[in-house]
PDB file of C-alpha atoms in Angstrom:
ATOM      1  CA  UNK A1300      75.611  -5.774   0.713  1.00  0.00           C
ATOM      2  CA  UNK A1301      72.036  -4.936  -0.913  1.00  0.00           C
ATOM      3  CA  UNK A1302      69.046  -5.536   0.453  1.00  0.00           C
ATOM      4  CA  UNK A1303      66.133  -7.003  -1.797  1.00  0.00           C
ATOM      5  CA  UNK A1304      62.981  -5.122  -0.600  1.00  0.00           C
ATOM      6  CA  UNK A1305      59.762  -7.194  -1.462  1.00  0.00           C
ATOM      7  CA  UNK A1306      56.408  -5.271  -2.272  1.00  0.00           C
ATOM      8  CA  UNK A1307      53.445  -6.727  -0.842  1.00  0.00           C
ATOM      9  CA  UNK A1308      50.166  -5.300  -2.197  1.00  0.00           C
ATOM     10  CA  UNK A1309      47.917  -5.736   0.798  1.00  0.00           C
ATOM     11  CA  UNK A1310      44.103  -6.161  -0.758  1.00  0.00           C
ATOM     12  CA  UNK A1311      42.274  -3.019   0.140  1.00  0.00           C
ATOM     13  CA  UNK A1312      39.050  -5.051   1.179  1.00  0.00           C
ATOM     14  CA  UNK A1313      40.953  -7.233   4.195  1.00  0.00           C
ATOM     15  CA  UNK A1314      39.116  -6.893   7.468  1.00  0.00           C
ATOM     16  CA  UNK A1315      40.674  -6.525  11.240  1.00  0.00           C
ATOM     17  CA  UNK A1316      39.422  -8.508  13.933  1.00  0.00           C
ATOM     18  CA  UNK A1317      36.160  -6.412  13.914  1.00  0.00           C
ATOM     19  CA  UNK A1318      35.668  -7.257  10.382  1.00  0.00           C
ATOM     20  CA  UNK A1319      36.610  -3.571   9.587  1.00  0.00           C
ATOM     21  CA  UNK A1320      38.130  -2.697   6.295  1.00  0.00           C
ATOM     22  CA  UNK A1321      40.095   0.369   5.335  1.00  0.00           C
ATOM     23  CA  UNK A1322      37.165   1.622   3.900  1.00  0.00           C
ATOM     24  CA  UNK A1323      35.630   1.584   7.107  1.00  0.00           C
ATOM     25  CA  UNK A1324      38.254   3.373   9.142  1.00  0.00           C
ATOM     26  CA  UNK A1325      38.778   6.455   6.833  1.00  0.00           C
ATOM     27  CA  UNK A1326      34.681   7.187   6.650  1.00  0.00           C
ATOM     28  CA  UNK A1327      34.784   6.978  10.599  1.00  0.00           C
ATOM     29  CA  UNK A1328      37.419   9.122  10.784  1.00  0.00           C
ATOM     30  CA  UNK A1329      36.505  11.382   8.355  1.00  0.00           C
ATOM     31  CA  UNK A1330      39.811  10.756   6.031  1.00  0.00           C
ATOM     32  CA  UNK A1331      38.457  11.759   3.085  1.00  0.00           C
ATOM     33  CA  UNK A1332      41.178  11.679   0.457  1.00  0.00           C
ATOM     34  CA  UNK A1333      41.784   8.034   1.842  1.00  0.00           C
ATOM     35  CA  UNK A1334      38.130   7.189   1.037  1.00  0.00           C
ATOM     36  CA  UNK A1335      38.955   8.560  -2.273  1.00  0.00           C
ATOM     37  CA  UNK A1336      41.644   6.180  -3.186  1.00  0.00           C
ATOM     38  CA  UNK A1337      39.932   3.558  -1.514  1.00  0.00           C
ATOM     39  CA  UNK A1338      37.014   4.015  -3.853  1.00  0.00           C
ATOM     40  CA  UNK A1339      39.390   4.186  -7.103  1.00  0.00           C
ATOM     41  CA  UNK A1340      40.847   0.791  -5.795  1.00  0.00           C
ATOM     42  CA  UNK A1341      37.272  -0.338  -6.088  1.00  0.00           C
ATOM     43  CA  UNK A1342      37.172  -1.225  -2.502  1.00  0.00           C
ATOM     44  CA  UNK A1343      33.518  -2.510  -1.781  1.00  0.00           C
ATOM     45  CA  UNK A1344      31.623  -0.131  -0.035  1.00  0.00           C
ATOM     46  CA  UNK A1345      28.850  -2.292   0.950  1.00  0.00           C
ATOM     47  CA  UNK A1346      30.718  -4.548   3.231  1.00  0.00           C
ATOM     48  CA  UNK A1347      29.781  -4.844   6.869  1.00  0.00           C
ATOM     49  CA  UNK A1348      31.457  -5.130  10.144  1.00  0.00           C
ATOM     50  CA  UNK A1349      31.228  -6.874  13.157  1.00  0.00           C
ATOM     51  CA  UNK A1350      28.104  -4.226  14.403  1.00  0.00           C
ATOM     52  CA  UNK A1351      26.368  -4.853  10.680  1.00  0.00           C
ATOM     53  CA  UNK A1352      28.063  -1.220   9.473  1.00  0.00           C
ATOM     54  CA  UNK A1353      28.758  -0.680   6.169  1.00  0.00           C
ATOM     55  CA  UNK A1354      31.316   2.809   5.608  1.00  0.00           C
ATOM     56  CA  UNK A1355      28.604   4.971   4.996  1.00  0.00           C
ATOM     57  CA  UNK A1356      26.429   3.808   8.132  1.00  0.00           C
ATOM     58  CA  UNK A1357      30.264   4.895  10.255  1.00  0.00           C
ATOM     59  CA  UNK A1358      30.091   8.346   8.010  1.00  0.00           C
ATOM     60  CA  UNK A1359      26.866   9.246   8.767  1.00  0.00           C
ATOM     61  CA  UNK A1360      26.982   8.154  12.472  1.00  0.00           C
ATOM     62  CA  UNK A1361      29.785  10.518  13.476  1.00  0.00           C
ATOM     63  CA  UNK A1362      28.439  12.810  10.899  1.00  0.00           C
ATOM     64  CA  UNK A1363      31.698  13.033   8.219  1.00  0.00           C
ATOM     65  CA  UNK A1364      29.562  15.088   5.826  1.00  0.00           C
ATOM     66  CA  UNK A1365      32.080  15.104   3.319  1.00  0.00           C
ATOM     67  CA  UNK A1366      32.586  11.343   3.447  1.00  0.00           C
ATOM     68  CA  UNK A1367      29.241  10.702   3.379  1.00  0.00           C
ATOM     69  CA  UNK A1368      28.956  13.130   0.345  1.00  0.00           C
ATOM     70  CA  UNK A1369      31.967  11.156  -1.321  1.00  0.00           C
ATOM     71  CA  UNK A1370      30.082   7.803  -0.765  1.00  0.00           C
ATOM     72  CA  UNK A1371      26.370   8.210  -1.886  1.00  0.00           C
ATOM     73  CA  UNK A1372      28.084  10.196  -4.996  1.00  0.00           C
ATOM     74  CA  UNK A1373      30.015   7.500  -6.133  1.00  0.00           C
ATOM     75  CA  UNK A1374      27.598   4.030  -5.071  1.00  0.00           C
ATOM     76  CA  UNK A1375      23.390   5.634  -4.967  1.00  0.00           C
ATOM     77  CA  UNK A1376      22.996   2.088  -4.756  1.00  0.00           C
ATOM     78  CA  UNK A1377      23.906   2.815  -0.805  1.00  0.00           C
ATOM     79  CA  UNK A1378      20.400   4.929  -0.202  1.00  0.00           C
ATOM     80  CA  UNK A1379      18.477   1.238  -0.594  1.00  0.00           C
ATOM     81  CA  UNK A1380      20.559  -1.371   0.621  1.00  0.00           C
ATOM     82  CA  UNK A1381      19.648  -2.162   4.321  1.00  0.00           C
ATOM     83  CA  UNK A1382      20.695  -5.267   5.364  1.00  0.00           C
ATOM     84  CA  UNK A1383      19.790  -4.724   8.895  1.00  0.00           C
ATOM     85  CA  UNK A1384      16.240  -3.834  10.529  1.00  0.00           C
ATOM     86  CA  UNK A1385      18.546  -2.541  13.589  1.00  0.00           C
ATOM     87  CA  UNK A1386      19.629   1.283  12.010  1.00  0.00           C
ATOM     88  CA  UNK A1387      20.273   2.667   8.151  1.00  0.00           C
ATOM     89  CA  UNK A1388      22.632   5.844   7.818  1.00  0.00           C
ATOM     90  CA  UNK A1389      19.381   8.391   8.130  1.00  0.00           C
ATOM     91  CA  UNK A1390      18.429   6.590  11.557  1.00  0.00           C
ATOM     92  CA  UNK A1391      22.424   6.375  12.852  1.00  0.00           C
ATOM     93  CA  UNK A1392      22.901  10.830  11.327  1.00  0.00           C
ATOM     94  CA  UNK A1393      19.373  11.927  13.209  1.00  0.00           C
ATOM     95  CA  UNK A1394      20.110   9.646  16.886  1.00  0.00           C
ATOM     96  CA  UNK A1395      23.382  11.682  17.288  1.00  0.00           C
ATOM     97  CA  UNK A1396      21.674  15.209  16.143  1.00  0.00           C
ATOM     98  CA  UNK A1397      24.212  15.739  12.733  1.00  0.00           C
ATOM     99  CA  UNK A1398      21.799  17.796  11.035  1.00  0.00           C
ATOM    100  CA  UNK A1399      24.026  18.617   7.585  1.00  0.00           C
ATOM    101  CA  UNK A1400      24.055  14.609   7.184  1.00  0.00           C
ATOM    102  CA  UNK A1401      20.536  13.939   7.641  1.00  0.00           C
ATOM    103  CA  UNK A1402      19.824  16.673   4.884  1.00  0.00           C
ATOM    104  CA  UNK A1403      22.322  15.322   2.800  1.00  0.00           C
ATOM    105  CA  UNK A1404      21.249  11.748   3.195  1.00  0.00           C
ATOM    106  CA  UNK A1405      17.396  13.141   2.099  1.00  0.00           C
ATOM    107  CA  UNK A1406      19.330  15.119  -0.775  1.00  0.00           C
ATOM    108  CA  UNK A1407      20.569  12.141  -2.742  1.00  0.00           C
ATOM    109  CA  UNK A1408      17.115  10.007  -2.368  1.00  0.00           C
ATOM    110  CA  UNK A1409      17.258   8.163   1.140  1.00  0.00           C
ATOM    111  CA  UNK A1410      13.499   7.148   2.333  1.00  0.00           C
ATOM    112  CA  UNK A1411      12.658   9.381   4.982  1.00  0.00           C
ATOM    113  CA  UNK A1412      10.364   7.218   5.924  1.00  0.00           C
ATOM    114  CA  UNK A1413      12.247   4.098   6.046  1.00  0.00           C
ATOM    115  CA  UNK A1414      12.106   1.920   9.355  1.00  0.00           C
ATOM    116  CA  UNK A1415      13.724  -0.304  11.483  1.00  0.00           C
ATOM    117  CA  UNK A1416      12.856  -2.066  14.818  1.00  0.00           C
ATOM    118  CA  UNK A1417      13.448   1.258  16.825  1.00  0.00           C
ATOM    119  CA  UNK A1418      10.532   3.209  14.033  1.00  0.00           C
ATOM    120  CA  UNK A1419      12.039   5.983  12.200  1.00  0.00           C
ATOM    121  CA  UNK A1420      14.259   8.321  12.317  1.00  0.00           C
ATOM    122  CA  UNK A1421      12.068  10.043  13.910  1.00  0.00           C
ATOM    123  CA  UNK A1422      12.204   8.042  16.936  1.00  0.00           C
ATOM    124  CA  UNK A1423      15.812   8.505  16.812  1.00  0.00           C
ATOM    125  CA  UNK A1424      15.794  12.484  17.055  1.00  0.00           C
ATOM    126  CA  UNK A1425      13.079  12.826  19.219  1.00  0.00           C
ATOM    127  CA  UNK A1426      14.123   9.925  21.967  1.00  0.00           C
ATOM    128  CA  UNK A1427      17.666  11.929  21.743  1.00  0.00           C
ATOM    129  CA  UNK A1428      16.812  15.576  22.358  1.00  0.00           C
ATOM    130  CA  UNK A1429      18.089  16.793  18.367  1.00  0.00           C
ATOM    131  CA  UNK A1430      14.784  19.439  18.029  1.00  0.00           C
ATOM    132  CA  UNK A1431      16.702  20.690  14.738  1.00  0.00           C
ATOM    133  CA  UNK A1432      16.925  17.059  13.112  1.00  0.00           C
ATOM    134  CA  UNK A1433      12.988  17.055  14.538  1.00  0.00           C
ATOM    135  CA  UNK A1434      12.183  19.776  12.497  1.00  0.00           C
ATOM    136  CA  UNK A1435      14.178  19.178   9.626  1.00  0.00           C
ATOM    137  CA  UNK A1436      12.239  15.783   9.538  1.00  0.00           C
ATOM    138  CA  UNK A1437       9.030  17.081   9.782  1.00  0.00           C
ATOM    139  CA  UNK A1438      10.041  19.672   7.108  1.00  0.00           C
ATOM    140  CA  UNK A1439      10.333  16.233   5.149  1.00  0.00           C
ATOM    141  CA  UNK A1440       7.312  14.908   5.449  1.00  0.00           C
ATOM    142  CA  UNK A1441       8.184  12.232   7.473  1.00  0.00           C
ATOM    143  CA  UNK A1442       5.221  10.652   8.711  1.00  0.00           C
ATOM    144  CA  UNK A1443       4.853  10.992  12.300  1.00  0.00           C
ATOM    145  CA  UNK A1444       2.414   8.050  13.030  1.00  0.00           C
ATOM    146  CA  UNK A1445       4.940   5.501  12.184  1.00  0.00           C
ATOM    147  CA  UNK A1446       5.504   2.906  14.776  1.00  0.00           C
ATOM    148  CA  UNK A1447       8.546   1.153  16.162  1.00  0.00           C
ATOM    149  CA  UNK A1448       8.257  -2.899  16.765  1.00  0.00           C
ATOM    150  CA  UNK A1449       6.096  -2.426  20.119  1.00  0.00           C
ATOM    151  CA  UNK A1450       3.845  -0.456  18.239  1.00  0.00           C
ATOM    152  CA  UNK A1451       4.467   3.470  19.843  1.00  0.00           C
ATOM    153  CA  UNK A1452       4.910   6.750  17.899  1.00  0.00           C
ATOM    154  CA  UNK A1453       7.345   8.843  18.407  1.00  0.00           C
ATOM    155  CA  UNK A1454       5.181  11.469  20.204  1.00  0.00           C
ATOM    156  CA  UNK A1455       3.834   8.493  22.094  1.00  0.00           C
ATOM    157  CA  UNK A1456       7.408   7.407  23.382  1.00  0.00           C
ATOM    158  CA  UNK A1457       8.215  11.275  24.256  1.00  0.00           C
ATOM    159  CA  UNK A1458       4.959  11.169  26.749  1.00  0.00           C
ATOM    160  CA  UNK A1459       7.044   8.677  28.911  1.00  0.00           C
ATOM    161  CA  UNK A1460      10.098  11.103  29.352  1.00  0.00           C
ATOM    162  CA  UNK A1461       8.404  14.240  31.605  1.00  0.00           C
ATOM    163  CA  UNK A1462      12.135  16.511  30.679  1.00  0.00           C
ATOM    164  CA  UNK A1463      12.128  19.701  29.477  1.00  0.00           C
ATOM    165  CA  UNK A1464      13.687  18.665  26.053  1.00  0.00           C
ATOM    166  CA  UNK A1465      11.462  16.035  25.379  1.00  0.00           C
ATOM    167  CA  UNK A1466       8.591  18.346  26.547  1.00  0.00           C
ATOM    168  CA  UNK A1467       9.773  20.913  24.127  1.00  0.00           C
ATOM    169  CA  UNK A1468      10.213  18.836  21.145  1.00  0.00           C
ATOM    170  CA  UNK A1469       6.653  16.854  21.840  1.00  0.00           C
ATOM    171  CA  UNK A1470       5.172  20.820  21.703  1.00  0.00           C
ATOM    172  CA  UNK A1471       7.110  21.035  18.097  1.00  0.00           C
ATOM    173  CA  UNK A1472       5.165  17.706  17.068  1.00  0.00           C
ATOM    174  CA  UNK A1473       2.155  18.576  17.978  1.00  0.00           C
ATOM    175  CA  UNK A1474       2.245  21.781  15.873  1.00  0.00           C
ATOM    176  CA  UNK A1475       3.071  20.293  13.243  1.00  0.00           C
ATOM    177  CA  UNK A1476       0.107  17.549  12.909  1.00  0.00           C
ATOM    178  CA  UNK A1477      -1.904  20.368  13.779  1.00  0.00           C
ATOM    179  CA  UNK A1478      -0.813  21.978  11.101  1.00  0.00           C
ATOM    180  CA  UNK A1479      -0.605  19.107   8.614  1.00  0.00           C
ATOM    181  CA  UNK A1480      -4.450  18.340   9.896  1.00  0.00           C
ATOM    182  CA  UNK A1481      -5.336  21.830   8.813  1.00  0.00           C
ATOM    183  CA  UNK A1482      -3.883  21.701   5.544  1.00  0.00           C
ATOM    184  CA  UNK A1483      -5.663  17.906   4.836  1.00  0.00           C
ATOM    185  CA  UNK A1484      -9.144  19.556   5.802  1.00  0.00           C
ATOM    186  CA  UNK A1485      -8.467  23.195   3.628  1.00  0.00           C
ATOM    187  CA  UNK A1486      -7.689  20.971   0.756  1.00  0.00           C
ATOM    188  CA  UNK A1487     -10.443  18.689   1.173  1.00  0.00           C
ATOM    189  CA  UNK A1488     -13.103  21.979   1.203  1.00  0.00           C
ATOM    190  CA  UNK A1489     -11.155  23.621  -2.160  1.00  0.00           C
ATOM    191  CA  UNK A1490     -11.895  20.123  -3.965  1.00  0.00           C
ATOM    192  CA  UNK A1491     -14.695  21.096  -6.659  1.00  0.00           C
ATOM    193  CA  UNK A1492     -18.231  18.919  -6.051  1.00  0.00           C
ATOM    194  CA  UNK A1493     -18.623  16.315  -8.454  1.00  0.00           C
ATOM    195  CA  UNK A1494     -21.724  16.190 -10.108  1.00  0.00           C
ATOM    196  CA  UNK A1495     -23.483  12.489 -10.461  1.00  0.00           C
ATOM    197  CA  UNK A1496     -23.507  11.365 -14.258  1.00  0.00           C
ATOM    198  CA  UNK A1497     -27.181  11.659 -15.687  1.00  0.00           C
ATOM    199  CA  UNK A1498     -28.127   8.120 -15.877  1.00  0.00           C
ATOM    200  CA  UNK A1499     -28.137   7.242 -19.840  1.00  0.00           C
ATOM    201  CA  UNK A1500     -32.002   6.071 -20.577  1.00  0.00           C
ATOM    202  CA  UNK A1501     -32.051   2.368 -20.813  1.00  0.00           C
ATOM    203  CA  UNK A1502     -33.034   0.706 -23.890  1.00  0.00           C
ATOM    204  CA  UNK A1503     -35.711  -2.118 -24.000  1.00  0.00           C
ATOM    205  CA  UNK A1504     -34.803  -5.224 -23.226  1.00  0.00           C
ATOM    206  CA  UNK A1505     -36.729  -8.027 -25.987  1.00  0.00           C
ATOM    207  CA  UNK A1506     -38.143 -10.193 -23.619  1.00  0.00           C
ATOM    208  CA  UNK A1507     -36.687 -13.762 -23.132  1.00  0.00           C
ATOM    209  CA  UNK A1508     -37.860 -17.043 -24.724  1.00  0.00           C
ATOM    210  CA  UNK A1509     -40.123 -18.876 -22.680  1.00  0.00           C
ATOM    211  CA  UNK A1510     -37.973 -21.644 -20.648  1.00  0.00           C
ATOM    212  CA  UNK A1511     -39.005 -25.276 -21.689  1.00  0.00           C
ATOM    213  CA  UNK A1512     -40.900 -25.449 -18.737  1.00  0.00           C
ATOM    214  CA  UNK A1513     -43.427 -22.851 -19.808  1.00  0.00           C
ATOM    215  CA  UNK A1514     -43.397 -24.238 -23.168  1.00  0.00           C
ATOM    216  CA  UNK A1515     -44.471 -27.379 -21.943  1.00  0.00           C
ATOM    217  CA  UNK A1516     -46.927 -26.087 -19.317  1.00  0.00           C
ATOM    218  CA  UNK A1517     -48.535 -23.914 -22.371  1.00  0.00           C
ATOM    219  CA  UNK A1518     -48.603 -27.217 -24.412  1.00  0.00           C
ATOM    220  CA  UNK A1519     -50.260 -28.966 -21.598  1.00  0.00           C
ATOM    221  CA  UNK A1520     -53.104 -26.213 -21.549  1.00  0.00           C
ATOM    222  CA  UNK A1521     -53.512 -25.943 -25.070  1.00  0.00           C
ATOM    223  CA  UNK A1522     -54.396 -29.849 -25.328  1.00  0.00           C
ATOM    224  CA  UNK A1523     -56.696 -30.017 -21.986  1.00  0.00           C
ATOM    225  CA  UNK A1524     -58.510 -26.524 -23.692  1.00  0.00           C
ATOM    226  CA  UNK A1525     -58.637 -27.865 -27.133  1.00  0.00           C
ATOM    227  CA  UNK A1526     -60.261 -31.721 -25.190  1.00  0.00           C
ATOM    228  CA  UNK A1527     -62.686 -29.639 -23.074  1.00  0.00           C
ATOM    229  CA  UNK A1528     -64.345 -27.864 -26.610  1.00  0.00           C
ATOM    230  CA  UNK A1529     -64.273 -31.020 -28.143  1.00  0.00           C
ATOM    231  CA  UNK A1530     -66.220 -32.376 -24.916  1.00  0.00           C
ATOM    232  CA  UNK A1531     -68.519 -29.680 -24.992  1.00  0.00           C
ATOM    233  CA  UNK A1532     -69.557 -29.915 -29.058  1.00  0.00           C
ATOM    234  CA  UNK A1533     -70.130 -33.676 -28.280  1.00  0.00           C
ATOM    235  CA  UNK A1534     -72.409 -32.873 -25.678  1.00  0.00           C
ATOM    236  CA  UNK A1535     -74.283 -30.283 -27.295  1.00  0.00           C
ATOM    237  CA  UNK A1536     -74.512 -32.221 -30.340  1.00  0.00           C
ATOM    238  CA  UNK A1537     -76.139 -34.953 -28.187  1.00  0.00           C
ATOM    239  CA  UNK A1538     -78.715 -32.709 -26.361  1.00  0.00           C
ATOM    240  CA  UNK A1539     -79.865 -31.475 -29.794  1.00  0.00           C
ATOM    241  CA  UNK A1540     -80.438 -35.340 -31.153  1.00  0.00           C
ATOM    242  CA  UNK A1541     -81.830 -35.922 -28.043  1.00  0.00           C
ATOM    243  CA  UNK A1542     -84.819 -33.108 -28.282  1.00  0.00           C
ATOM    244  CA  UNK A1543     -85.289 -33.715 -31.944  1.00  0.00           C
ATOM    245  CA  UNK A1544     -86.113 -37.219 -31.252  1.00  0.00           C
ATOM    246  CA  UNK A1545     -88.572 -35.955 -28.828  1.00  0.00           C
ATOM    247  CA  UNK A1546     -90.359 -33.511 -31.242  1.00  0.00           C
ATOM    248  CA  UNK A1547     -90.797 -36.166 -34.110  1.00  0.00           C
ATOM    249  CA  UNK A1548     -92.276 -38.331 -31.301  1.00  0.00           C
ATOM    250  CA  UNK A1549     -94.853 -35.642 -29.773  1.00  0.00           C
ATOM    251  CA  UNK A1550     -95.538 -34.921 -33.281  1.00  0.00           C
ATOM    252  CA  UNK A1551     -96.382 -38.108 -34.536  1.00  0.00           C
ATOM    253  CA  UNK A1552     -98.624 -39.163 -31.416  1.00  0.00           C
ATOM    254  CA  UNK A1553    -100.478 -35.750 -32.193  1.00  0.00           C
ATOM    255  CA  UNK A1554    -101.359 -36.692 -35.860  1.00  0.00           C
ATOM    256  CA  UNK A1555    -102.504 -39.995 -35.344  1.00  0.00           C
ATOM    257  CA  UNK A1556    -105.036 -38.676 -32.555  1.00  0.00           C
ATOM    258  CA  UNK A1557    -106.171 -36.308 -35.138  1.00  0.00           C
ATOM    259  CA  UNK A1558    -107.235 -39.218 -37.360  1.00  0.00           C
TER     260      UNK A1558
END
């Protein structure tokens, strides 16, 4: 009697009741060999489970360094494909204090200032007391003034928690911020003083032609002046004639008397 076995091929992207794929499970538990096989089978590494997590999110969350390296090398676009405002791989690694995973993500090109509703990765590391990760993020140039959805910086959140660990991280952050302030001040003092450019002499600008209203006014003035001159000439002529007439009459009268 022969038994016939049917070979069944399970699609690598099939999901369980929590919408995890085989790649999610392998990444979460750090099974790098399985991850390698699944990536060769073209398993989609951007698929998300019911908690909106990608395989890279789970690898970062649990500190599976080798898997993190494999995923970011095979799919660099994972550095910028964040479909949620709740977390990024950097936030998850920082929250759990996975220093090497944080370093790997930053080296792979993930934005150190990437933000979620909870703020930056510095918020996560500071709130959960991960001193080494806080120092790494500060050394990487993270903006300590980034605020969460409630308008709080990481330093302001730490001041709400008087625990000793929080106080130590607060002192560390204040030290870094003070050094940054001094560096900025020193850089400004070293900048050369810029001399004001020498103004170039202005060329003579020709006077604009008179406007129509001014030309009309000039014409009106010239006309009135002409009329006034004409009237003056007429008056002078009339006066001269009048005087001449009187002079003639007087001469005639004197002549008649002499006779």
